[in-house]
Each structure stands twice: as structure tokens, then as C-alpha cells.
PDB file of C-alpha atoms and ligand atoms in Angstrom:
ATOM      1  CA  UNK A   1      37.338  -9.500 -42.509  1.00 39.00           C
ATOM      2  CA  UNK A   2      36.087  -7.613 -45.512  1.00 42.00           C
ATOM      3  CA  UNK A   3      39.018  -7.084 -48.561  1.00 46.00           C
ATOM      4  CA  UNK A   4      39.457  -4.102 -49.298  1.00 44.00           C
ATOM      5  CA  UNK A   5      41.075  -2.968 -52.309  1.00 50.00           C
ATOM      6  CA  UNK A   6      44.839  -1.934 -52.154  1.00 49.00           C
ATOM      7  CA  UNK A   7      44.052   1.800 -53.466  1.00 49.00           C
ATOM      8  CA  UNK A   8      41.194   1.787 -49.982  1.00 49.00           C
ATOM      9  CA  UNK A   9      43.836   1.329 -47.931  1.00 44.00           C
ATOM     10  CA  UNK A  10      45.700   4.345 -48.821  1.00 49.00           C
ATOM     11  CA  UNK A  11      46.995   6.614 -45.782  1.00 44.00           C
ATOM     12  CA  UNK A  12      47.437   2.816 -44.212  1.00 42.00           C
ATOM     13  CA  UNK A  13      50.164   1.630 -45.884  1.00 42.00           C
ATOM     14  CA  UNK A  14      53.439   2.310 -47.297  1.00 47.00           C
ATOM     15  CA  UNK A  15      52.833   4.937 -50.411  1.00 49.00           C
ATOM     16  CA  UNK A  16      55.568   3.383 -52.742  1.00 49.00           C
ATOM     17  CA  UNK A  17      53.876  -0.291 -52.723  1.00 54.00           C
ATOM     18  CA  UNK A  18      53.340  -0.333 -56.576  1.00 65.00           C
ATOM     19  CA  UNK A  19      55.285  -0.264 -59.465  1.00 86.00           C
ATOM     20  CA  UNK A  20      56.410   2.837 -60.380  1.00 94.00           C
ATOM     21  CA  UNK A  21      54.983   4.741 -63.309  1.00 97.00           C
ATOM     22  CA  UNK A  22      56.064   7.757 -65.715  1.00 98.00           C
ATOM     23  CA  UNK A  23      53.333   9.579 -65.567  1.00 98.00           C
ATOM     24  CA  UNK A  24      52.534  12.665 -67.537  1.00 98.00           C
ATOM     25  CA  UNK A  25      50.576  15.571 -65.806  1.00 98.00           C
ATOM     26  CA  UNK A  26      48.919  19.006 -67.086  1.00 98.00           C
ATOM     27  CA  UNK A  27      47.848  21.477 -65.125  1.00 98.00           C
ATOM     28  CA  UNK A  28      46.795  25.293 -64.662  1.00 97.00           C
ATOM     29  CA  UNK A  29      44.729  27.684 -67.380  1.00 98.00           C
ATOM     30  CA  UNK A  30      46.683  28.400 -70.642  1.00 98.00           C
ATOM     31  CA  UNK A  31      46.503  31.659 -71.938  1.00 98.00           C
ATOM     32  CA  UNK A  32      45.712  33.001 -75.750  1.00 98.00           C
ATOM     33  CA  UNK A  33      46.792  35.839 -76.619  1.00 97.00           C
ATOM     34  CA  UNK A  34      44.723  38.642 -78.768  1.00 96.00           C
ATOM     35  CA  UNK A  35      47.671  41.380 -78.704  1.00 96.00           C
ATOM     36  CA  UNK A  36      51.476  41.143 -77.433  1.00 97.00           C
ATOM     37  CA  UNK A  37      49.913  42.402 -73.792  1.00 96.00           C
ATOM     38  CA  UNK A  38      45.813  40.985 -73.548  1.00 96.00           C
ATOM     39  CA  UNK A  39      44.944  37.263 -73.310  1.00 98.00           C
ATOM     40  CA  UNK A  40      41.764  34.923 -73.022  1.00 97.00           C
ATOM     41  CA  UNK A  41      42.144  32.512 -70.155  1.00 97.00           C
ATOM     42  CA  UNK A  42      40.382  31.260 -66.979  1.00 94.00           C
ATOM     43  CA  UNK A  43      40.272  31.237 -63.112  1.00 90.00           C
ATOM     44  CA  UNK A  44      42.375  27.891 -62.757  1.00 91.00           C
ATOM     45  CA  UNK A  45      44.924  27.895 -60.425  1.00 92.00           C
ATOM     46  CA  UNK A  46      46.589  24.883 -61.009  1.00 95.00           C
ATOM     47  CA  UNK A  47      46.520  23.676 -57.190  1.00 94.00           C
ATOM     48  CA  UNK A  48      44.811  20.051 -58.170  1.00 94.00           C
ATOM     49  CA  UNK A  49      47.057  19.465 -61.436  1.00 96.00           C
ATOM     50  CA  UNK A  50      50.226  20.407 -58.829  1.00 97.00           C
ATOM     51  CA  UNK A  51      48.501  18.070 -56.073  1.00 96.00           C
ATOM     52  CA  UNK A  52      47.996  15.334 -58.226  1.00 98.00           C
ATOM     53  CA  UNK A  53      51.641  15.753 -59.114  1.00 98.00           C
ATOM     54  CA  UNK A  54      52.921  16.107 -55.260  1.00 98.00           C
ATOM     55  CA  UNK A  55      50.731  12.981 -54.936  1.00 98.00           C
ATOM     56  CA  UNK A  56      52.695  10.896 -57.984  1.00 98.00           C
ATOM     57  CA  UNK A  57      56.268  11.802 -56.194  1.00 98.00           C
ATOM     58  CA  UNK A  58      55.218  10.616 -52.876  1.00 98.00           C
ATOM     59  CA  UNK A  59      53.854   7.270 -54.238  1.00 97.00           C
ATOM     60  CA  UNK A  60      57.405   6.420 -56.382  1.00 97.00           C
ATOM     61  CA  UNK A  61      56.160   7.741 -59.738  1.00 98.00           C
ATOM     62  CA  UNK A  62      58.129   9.948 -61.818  1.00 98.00           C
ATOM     63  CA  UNK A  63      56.194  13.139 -63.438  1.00 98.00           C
ATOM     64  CA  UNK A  64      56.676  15.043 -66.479  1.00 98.00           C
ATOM     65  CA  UNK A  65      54.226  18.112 -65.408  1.00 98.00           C
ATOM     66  CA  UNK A  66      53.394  20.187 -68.069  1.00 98.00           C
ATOM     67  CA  UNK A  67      52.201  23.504 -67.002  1.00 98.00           C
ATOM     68  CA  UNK A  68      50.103  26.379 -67.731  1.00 98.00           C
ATOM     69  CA  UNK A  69      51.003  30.117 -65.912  1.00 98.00           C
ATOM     70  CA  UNK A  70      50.729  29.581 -62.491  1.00 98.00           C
ATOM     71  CA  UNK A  71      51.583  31.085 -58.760  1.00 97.00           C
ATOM     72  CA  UNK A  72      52.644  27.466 -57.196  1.00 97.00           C
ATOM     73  CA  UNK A  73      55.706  25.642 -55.791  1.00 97.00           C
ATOM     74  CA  UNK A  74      57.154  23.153 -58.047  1.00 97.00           C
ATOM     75  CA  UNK A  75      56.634  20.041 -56.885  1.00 97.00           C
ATOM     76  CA  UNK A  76      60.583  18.733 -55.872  1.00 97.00           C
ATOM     77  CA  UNK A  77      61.150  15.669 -57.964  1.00 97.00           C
ATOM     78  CA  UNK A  78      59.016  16.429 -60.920  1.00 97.00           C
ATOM     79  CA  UNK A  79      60.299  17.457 -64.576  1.00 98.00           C
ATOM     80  CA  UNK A  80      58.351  21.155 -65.140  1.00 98.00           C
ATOM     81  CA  UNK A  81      57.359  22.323 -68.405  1.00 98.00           C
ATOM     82  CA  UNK A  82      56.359  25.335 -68.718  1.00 98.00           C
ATOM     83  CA  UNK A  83      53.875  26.498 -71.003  1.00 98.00           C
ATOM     84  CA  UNK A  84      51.854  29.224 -71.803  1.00 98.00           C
ATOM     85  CA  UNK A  85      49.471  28.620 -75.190  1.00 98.00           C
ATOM     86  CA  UNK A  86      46.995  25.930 -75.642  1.00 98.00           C
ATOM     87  CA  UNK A  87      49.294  24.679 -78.521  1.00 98.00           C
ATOM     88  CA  UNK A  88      52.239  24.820 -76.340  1.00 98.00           C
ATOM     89  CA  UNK A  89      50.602  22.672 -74.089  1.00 98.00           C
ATOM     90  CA  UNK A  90      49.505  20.138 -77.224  1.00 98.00           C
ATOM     91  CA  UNK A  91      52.872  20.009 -78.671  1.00 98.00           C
ATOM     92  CA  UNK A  92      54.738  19.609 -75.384  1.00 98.00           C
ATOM     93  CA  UNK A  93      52.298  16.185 -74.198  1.00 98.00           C
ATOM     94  CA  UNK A  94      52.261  14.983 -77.476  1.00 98.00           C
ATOM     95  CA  UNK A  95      56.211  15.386 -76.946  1.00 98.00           C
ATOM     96  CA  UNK A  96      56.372  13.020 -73.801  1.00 98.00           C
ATOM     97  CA  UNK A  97      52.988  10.875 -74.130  1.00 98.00           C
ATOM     98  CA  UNK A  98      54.921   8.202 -75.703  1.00 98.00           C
ATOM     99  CA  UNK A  99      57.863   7.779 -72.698  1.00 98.00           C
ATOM    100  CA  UNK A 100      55.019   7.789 -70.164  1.00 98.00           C
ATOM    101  CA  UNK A 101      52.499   5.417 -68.930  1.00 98.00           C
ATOM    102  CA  UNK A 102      49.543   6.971 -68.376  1.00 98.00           C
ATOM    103  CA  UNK A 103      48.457  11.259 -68.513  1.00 98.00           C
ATOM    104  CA  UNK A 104      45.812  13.085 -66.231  1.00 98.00           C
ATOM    105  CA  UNK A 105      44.222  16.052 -67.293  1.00 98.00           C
ATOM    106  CA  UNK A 106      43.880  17.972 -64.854  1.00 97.00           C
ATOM    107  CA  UNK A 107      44.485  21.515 -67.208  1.00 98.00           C
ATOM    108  CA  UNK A 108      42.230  23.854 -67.484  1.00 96.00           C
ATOM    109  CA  UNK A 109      43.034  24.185 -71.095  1.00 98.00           C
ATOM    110  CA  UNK A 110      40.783  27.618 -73.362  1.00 98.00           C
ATOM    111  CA  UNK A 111      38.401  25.849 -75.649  1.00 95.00           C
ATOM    112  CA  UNK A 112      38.781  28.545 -78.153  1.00 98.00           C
ATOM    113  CA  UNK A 113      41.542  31.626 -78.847  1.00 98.00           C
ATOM    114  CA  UNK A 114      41.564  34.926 -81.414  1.00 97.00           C
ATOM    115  CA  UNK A 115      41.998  33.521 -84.702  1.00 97.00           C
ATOM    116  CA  UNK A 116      44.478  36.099 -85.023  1.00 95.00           C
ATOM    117  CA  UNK A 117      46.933  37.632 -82.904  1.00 94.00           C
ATOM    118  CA  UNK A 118      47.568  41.569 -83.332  1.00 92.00           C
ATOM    119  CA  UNK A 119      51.422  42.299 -83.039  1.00 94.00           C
ATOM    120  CA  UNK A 120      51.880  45.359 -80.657  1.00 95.00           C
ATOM    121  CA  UNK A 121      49.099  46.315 -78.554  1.00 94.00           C
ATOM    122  CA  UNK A 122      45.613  47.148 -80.395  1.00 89.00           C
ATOM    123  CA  UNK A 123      44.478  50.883 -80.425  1.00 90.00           C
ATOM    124  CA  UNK A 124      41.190  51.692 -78.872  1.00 90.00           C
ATOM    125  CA  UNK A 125      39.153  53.003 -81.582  1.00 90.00           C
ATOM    126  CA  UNK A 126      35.971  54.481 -79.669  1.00 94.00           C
ATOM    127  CA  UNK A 127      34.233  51.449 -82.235  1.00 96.00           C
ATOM    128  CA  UNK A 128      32.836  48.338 -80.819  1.00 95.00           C
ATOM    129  CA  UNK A 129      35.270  45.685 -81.997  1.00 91.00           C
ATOM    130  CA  UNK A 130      34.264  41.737 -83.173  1.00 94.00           C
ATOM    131  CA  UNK A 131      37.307  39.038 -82.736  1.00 94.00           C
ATOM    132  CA  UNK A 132      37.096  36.031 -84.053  1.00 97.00           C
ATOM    133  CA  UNK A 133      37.503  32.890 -82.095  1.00 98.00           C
ATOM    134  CA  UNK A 134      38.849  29.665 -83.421  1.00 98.00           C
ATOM    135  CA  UNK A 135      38.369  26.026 -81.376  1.00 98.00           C
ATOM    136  CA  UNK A 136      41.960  24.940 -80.089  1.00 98.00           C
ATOM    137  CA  UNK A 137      42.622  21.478 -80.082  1.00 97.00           C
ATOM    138  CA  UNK A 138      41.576  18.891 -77.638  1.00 98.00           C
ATOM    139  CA  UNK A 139      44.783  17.571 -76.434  1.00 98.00           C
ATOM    140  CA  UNK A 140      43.833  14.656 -74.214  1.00 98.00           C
ATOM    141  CA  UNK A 141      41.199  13.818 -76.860  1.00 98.00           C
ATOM    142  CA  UNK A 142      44.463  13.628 -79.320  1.00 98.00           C
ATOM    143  CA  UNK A 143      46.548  11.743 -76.923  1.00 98.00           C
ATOM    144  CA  UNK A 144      42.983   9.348 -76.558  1.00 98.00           C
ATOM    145  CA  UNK A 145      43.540   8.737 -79.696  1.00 98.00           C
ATOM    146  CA  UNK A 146      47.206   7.746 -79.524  1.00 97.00           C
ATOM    147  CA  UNK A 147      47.520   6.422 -76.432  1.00 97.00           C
ATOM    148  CA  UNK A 148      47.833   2.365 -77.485  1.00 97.00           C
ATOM    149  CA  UNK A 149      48.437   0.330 -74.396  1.00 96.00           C
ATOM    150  CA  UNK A 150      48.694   3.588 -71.993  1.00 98.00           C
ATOM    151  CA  UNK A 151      46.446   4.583 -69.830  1.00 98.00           C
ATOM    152  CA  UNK A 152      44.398   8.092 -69.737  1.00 98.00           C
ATOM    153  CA  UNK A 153      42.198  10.186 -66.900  1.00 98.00           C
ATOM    154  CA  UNK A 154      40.762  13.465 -67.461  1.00 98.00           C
ATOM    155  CA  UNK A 155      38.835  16.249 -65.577  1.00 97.00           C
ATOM    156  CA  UNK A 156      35.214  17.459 -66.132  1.00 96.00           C
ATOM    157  CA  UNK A 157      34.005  20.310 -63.990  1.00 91.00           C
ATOM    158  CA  UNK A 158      30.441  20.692 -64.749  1.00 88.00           C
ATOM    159  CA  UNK A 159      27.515  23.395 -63.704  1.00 86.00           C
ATOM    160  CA  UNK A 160      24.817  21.754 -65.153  1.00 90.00           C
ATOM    161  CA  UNK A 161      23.353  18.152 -65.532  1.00 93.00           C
ATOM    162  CA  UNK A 162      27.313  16.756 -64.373  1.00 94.00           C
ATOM    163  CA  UNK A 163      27.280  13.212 -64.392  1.00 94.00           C
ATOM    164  CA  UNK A 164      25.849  13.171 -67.967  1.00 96.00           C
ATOM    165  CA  UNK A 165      28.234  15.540 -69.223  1.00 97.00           C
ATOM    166  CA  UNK A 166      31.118  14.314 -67.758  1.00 97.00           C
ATOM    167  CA  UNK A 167      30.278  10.317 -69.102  1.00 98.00           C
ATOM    168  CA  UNK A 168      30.174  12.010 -72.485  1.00 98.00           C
ATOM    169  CA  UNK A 169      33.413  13.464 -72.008  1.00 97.00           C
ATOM    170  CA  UNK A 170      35.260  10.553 -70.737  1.00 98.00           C
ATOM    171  CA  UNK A 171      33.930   8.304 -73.936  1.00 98.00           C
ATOM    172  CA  UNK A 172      34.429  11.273 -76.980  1.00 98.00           C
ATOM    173  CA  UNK A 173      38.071  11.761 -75.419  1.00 98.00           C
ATOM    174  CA  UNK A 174      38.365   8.259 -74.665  1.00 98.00           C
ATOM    175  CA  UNK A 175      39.774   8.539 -70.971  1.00 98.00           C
ATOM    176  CA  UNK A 176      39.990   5.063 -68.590  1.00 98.00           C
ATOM    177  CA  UNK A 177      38.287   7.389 -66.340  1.00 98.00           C
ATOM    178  CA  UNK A 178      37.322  10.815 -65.794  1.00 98.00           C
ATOM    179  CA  UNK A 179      37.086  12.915 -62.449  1.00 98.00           C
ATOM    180  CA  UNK A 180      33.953  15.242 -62.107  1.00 97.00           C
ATOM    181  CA  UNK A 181      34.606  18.085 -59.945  1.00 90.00           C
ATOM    182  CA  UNK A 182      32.142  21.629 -59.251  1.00 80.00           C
ATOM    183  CA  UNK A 183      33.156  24.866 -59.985  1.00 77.00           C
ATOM    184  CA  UNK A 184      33.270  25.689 -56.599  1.00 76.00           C
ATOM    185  CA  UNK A 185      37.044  23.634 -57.643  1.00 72.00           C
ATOM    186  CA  UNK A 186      38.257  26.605 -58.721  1.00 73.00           C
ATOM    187  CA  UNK A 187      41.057  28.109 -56.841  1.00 72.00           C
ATOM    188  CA  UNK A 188      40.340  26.649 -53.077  1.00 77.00           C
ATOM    189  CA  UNK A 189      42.336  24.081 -51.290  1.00 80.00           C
ATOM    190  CA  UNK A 190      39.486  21.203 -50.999  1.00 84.00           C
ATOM    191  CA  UNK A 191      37.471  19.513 -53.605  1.00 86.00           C
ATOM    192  CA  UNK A 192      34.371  17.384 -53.693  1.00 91.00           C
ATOM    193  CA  UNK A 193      34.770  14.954 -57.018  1.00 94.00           C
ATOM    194  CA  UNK A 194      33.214  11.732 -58.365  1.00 96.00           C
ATOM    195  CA  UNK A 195      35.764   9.289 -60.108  1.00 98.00           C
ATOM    196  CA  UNK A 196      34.258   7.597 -62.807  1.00 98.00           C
ATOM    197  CA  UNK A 197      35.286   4.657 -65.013  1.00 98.00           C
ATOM    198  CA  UNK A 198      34.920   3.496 -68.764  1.00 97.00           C
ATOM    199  CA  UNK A 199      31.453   1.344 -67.533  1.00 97.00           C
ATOM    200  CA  UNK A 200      30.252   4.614 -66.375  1.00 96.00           C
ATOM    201  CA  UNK A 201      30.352   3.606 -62.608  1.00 96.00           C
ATOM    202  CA  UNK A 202      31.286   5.886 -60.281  1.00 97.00           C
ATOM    203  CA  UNK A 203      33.850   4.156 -58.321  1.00 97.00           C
ATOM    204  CA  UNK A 204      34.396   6.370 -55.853  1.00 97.00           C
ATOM    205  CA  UNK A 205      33.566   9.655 -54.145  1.00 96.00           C
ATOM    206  CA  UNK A 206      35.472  11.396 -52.437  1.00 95.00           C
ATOM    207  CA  UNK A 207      35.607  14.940 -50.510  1.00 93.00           C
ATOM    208  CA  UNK A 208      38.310  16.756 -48.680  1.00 94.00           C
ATOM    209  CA  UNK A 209      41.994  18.676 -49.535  1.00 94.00           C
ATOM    210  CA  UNK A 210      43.054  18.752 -52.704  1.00 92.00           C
ATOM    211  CA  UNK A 211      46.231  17.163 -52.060  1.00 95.00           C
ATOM    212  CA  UNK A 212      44.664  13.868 -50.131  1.00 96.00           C
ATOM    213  CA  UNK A 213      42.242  13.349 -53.065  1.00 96.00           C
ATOM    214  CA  UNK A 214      44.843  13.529 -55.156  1.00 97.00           C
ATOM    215  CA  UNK A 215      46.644  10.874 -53.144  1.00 98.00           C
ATOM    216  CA  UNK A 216      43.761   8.515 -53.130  1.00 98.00           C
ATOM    217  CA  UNK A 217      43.412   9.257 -57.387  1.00 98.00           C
ATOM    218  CA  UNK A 218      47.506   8.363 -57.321  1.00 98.00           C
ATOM    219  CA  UNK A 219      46.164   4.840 -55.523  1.00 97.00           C
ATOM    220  CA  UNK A 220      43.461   4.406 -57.605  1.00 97.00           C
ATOM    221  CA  UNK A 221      45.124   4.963 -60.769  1.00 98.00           C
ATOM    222  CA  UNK A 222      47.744   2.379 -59.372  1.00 97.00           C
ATOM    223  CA  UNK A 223      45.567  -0.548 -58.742  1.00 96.00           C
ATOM    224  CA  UNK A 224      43.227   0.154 -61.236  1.00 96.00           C
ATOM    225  CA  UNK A 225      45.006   1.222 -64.409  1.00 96.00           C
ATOM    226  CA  UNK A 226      48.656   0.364 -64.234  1.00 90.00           C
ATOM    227  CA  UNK A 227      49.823  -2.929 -65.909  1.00 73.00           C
TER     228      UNK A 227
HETATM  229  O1  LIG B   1      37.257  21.708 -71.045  1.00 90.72           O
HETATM  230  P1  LIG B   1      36.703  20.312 -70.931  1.00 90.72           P
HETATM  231  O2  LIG B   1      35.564  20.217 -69.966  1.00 90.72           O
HETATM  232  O3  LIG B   1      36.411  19.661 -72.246  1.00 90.72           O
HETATM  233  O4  LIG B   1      37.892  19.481 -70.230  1.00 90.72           O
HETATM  234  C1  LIG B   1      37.746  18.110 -69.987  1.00 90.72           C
HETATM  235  C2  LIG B   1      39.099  17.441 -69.992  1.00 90.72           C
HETATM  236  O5  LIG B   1      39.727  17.629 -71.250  1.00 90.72           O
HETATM  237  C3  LIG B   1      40.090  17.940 -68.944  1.00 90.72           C
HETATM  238  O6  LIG B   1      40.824  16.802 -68.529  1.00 90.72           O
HETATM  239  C4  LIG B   1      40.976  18.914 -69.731  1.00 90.72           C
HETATM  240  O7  LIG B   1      42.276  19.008 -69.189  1.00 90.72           O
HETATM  241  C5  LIG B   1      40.995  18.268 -71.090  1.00 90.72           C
HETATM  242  N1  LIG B   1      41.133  19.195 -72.222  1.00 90.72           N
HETATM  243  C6  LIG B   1      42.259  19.142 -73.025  1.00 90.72           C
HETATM  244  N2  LIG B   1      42.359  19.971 -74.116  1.00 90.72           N
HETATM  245  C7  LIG B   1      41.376  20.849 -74.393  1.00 90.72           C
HETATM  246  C8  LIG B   1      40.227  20.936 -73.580  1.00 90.72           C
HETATM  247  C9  LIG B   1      40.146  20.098 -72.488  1.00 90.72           C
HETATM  248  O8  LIG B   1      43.156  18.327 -72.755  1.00 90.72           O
HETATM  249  N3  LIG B   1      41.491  21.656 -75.456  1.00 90.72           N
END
């Protein structure tokens, strides 16, 4: 009979079969702020960050799931923090990286914010207005670069040429592997995504809800990446 690997037979066996990890999670859109009341953000809902985390409780793992502003149960079992600000978000992982074993990605996290934020709320002025926009920092490229013997797995949804993009994305943030999803992702309950590893091979490709991907990227992850 063929051998499969162990993460294959997922949905077969018993879930908690490997060693349990600590395993740190982002998820949802953070927010930055031009005035006390408007914000810059994005259309992520958070649903495959909070999968992904369901999916870590059910196998044995613990989670540490730091969150952007979203409309989703908690997963029960996991450690939420919240978050609203892409620096939030950078402090808090860079926080817990180091009593965790691997993180996944799986924020939608604004690649750039107001340079400056008004106190108050700004006055319309009848004027066109220009607001200057400053690149936030790259948070699993920073815990890439800190990350030692742990392990690291980030998202890449991509319009345009995909699989290229997303290779150069898992090597300039320096991810074990990186999942490529469509933007058609955003905010439904199923997902079509590639998984791709540090030789570039796509290992696996998988379609369906949300929460059994994320089951299957749990497995993977497992037999895969884990010590
Ligand atoms: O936005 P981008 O396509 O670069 O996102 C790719 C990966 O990098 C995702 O895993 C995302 O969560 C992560 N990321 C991050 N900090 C940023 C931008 C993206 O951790 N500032």
C-alpha cells in the first residue's frame, strides 16, 4: 500500500497525534488611524487567521492569537490579543515570538499609515487635501529575522502573476513556507490556496472551507515543521 504522509491522513486519524506546539497566530486587518474617528484599513475579516486558530486547539496546540478588529467568535482555548494598529500588532508578536514555536501570518496587516495622526476630527476645508503615508513595518519579516530554531508560515494573496510573487515573499520574509490564496479569500467561508515550501515546491493544493484547510495547514505544519 502506498505511505502516505501523517499530515495526508488528516480527517483519518486522531487530531492530537503530535507533539503539541505554542503556536503564535495573527489575524484580521489592522487599522491606522488619520484622525481620532477615520482609519486606513482593508476588507479582511479575519475568518482564516480564526480558522487556522480553531484548527491549532483541536489538534493539542496552544495559541497566542493576536488580533486585528474583527466580528468573530473567539476561538475557546486560545489566549486573544487584541489589537488594533499595525504597531500594536508588531510589538505584541514580537512580545510572545520567543515562548512559541512557530507563527502564521495569516493578518492582513496595512502596508502603509498617515505619517501623522490629527488629534480630534479634521475639518473639511472645501480644499483637496494630500496625507502623507509612511511604510509600517513588516512584522513577520522582523520575526524572520529573529526566529532562530522556530519555525515561520506566512500568507500571500496575489492578483497578478501569484506564484512568482508569493516565492518572493516567502524568501525576503524568510517564512518555512508561505500559503498563496486569491482575493476572492476575502471575507467568504471557503478558500482555494497553494502551500508552498522554502525549495519553492508547492506541496500541496488544496480547496474547500476555510476551517478544513486550515486543519490540513495545522497537519502539515506538524509533520513538516515541528521538531
Ligand atoms: O501584505 P503582504 O502580501 O506582504 O503579506 C504577506 C505576509 O506578510 C502575510 O503573512 C502577512 O500577514 C505578513 N505581513 C506582516 N506585516 C506586514 C505586512 C505583511 O506580517 N506589515
Amino acid at each position: 500500500m502506498e505511505r502516505l504522509p501523517l499530515w495526508a491522513y488528516y480527517g483519518r486519524v486522531d487530531l492530537k497525534t503530535s507533539i503539541a506546539m505554542k503556536i503564535l497566530i495573527t489575524a484580521g486587518p489592522t487599522r491606522e488611524y488619520l484622525d481620532d474617528v477615520r482609519f486606513l484599513s482593508n476588507a479582511s475579516s479575519g475568518r482564516m487567521g480564526y480558522a487556522i486558530a480553531q484548527a491549532a486547539i483541536d489538534a493539542g496546540h496552544e495559541v497566542v492569537l493576536v488580533s486585528g478588529p474583527v466580528a468573530l467568535p473567539v476561538p475557546a482555548g486560545c489566549e486573544l490579543v487584541s489589537v488594533e494598529g499595525t504597531r500594536d500588532m508588531y510589538d505584541a508578536c514580537l512580545a510572545r515570538f520567543a515562548e512559541c514555536d512557530g507563527v502564521i501570518a495569516a493578518a492582513a496587516v496595512c502596508d502603509y499609515g498617515p505619517r501623522e495622526r490629527t488629534s480630534g476630527k479634521r475639518i473639511k476645508t472645501g480644499q483637496s487635501i494630500t496625507i502623507e503615508l509612511v511604510e509600517m513595518p513588516d512584522i513577520i519579516a522582523e520575526l524572520g529575522r529573529q526566529k532562530g530554531p522556530r519555525w515561520s508560515v506566512g500568507f500571500a494573496l496575489e492578483a497578478q502573476d501569484p506564484h512568482r510573487r508569493a516565492v518572493e515573499k516567502l524568501h525576503k520574509k524568510n517564512c518555512d513556507a508561505i500559503v498563496l490564496n486569491r482575493t476572492t479569500a476575502i471575507g467568504a467561508d471557503d478558500n482555494s490556496i497553494e502551500l508552498i515550501d522554502s525549495t519553492d515546491t508547492t506541496v500541496a493544493k488544496w480547496t474547500g472551507r476555510k476551517i478544513d484547510i486550515a486543519h490540513r495547514l495545522i497537519a502539515w505544519i506538524a509533520a513538516t515543521l515541528a521538531d
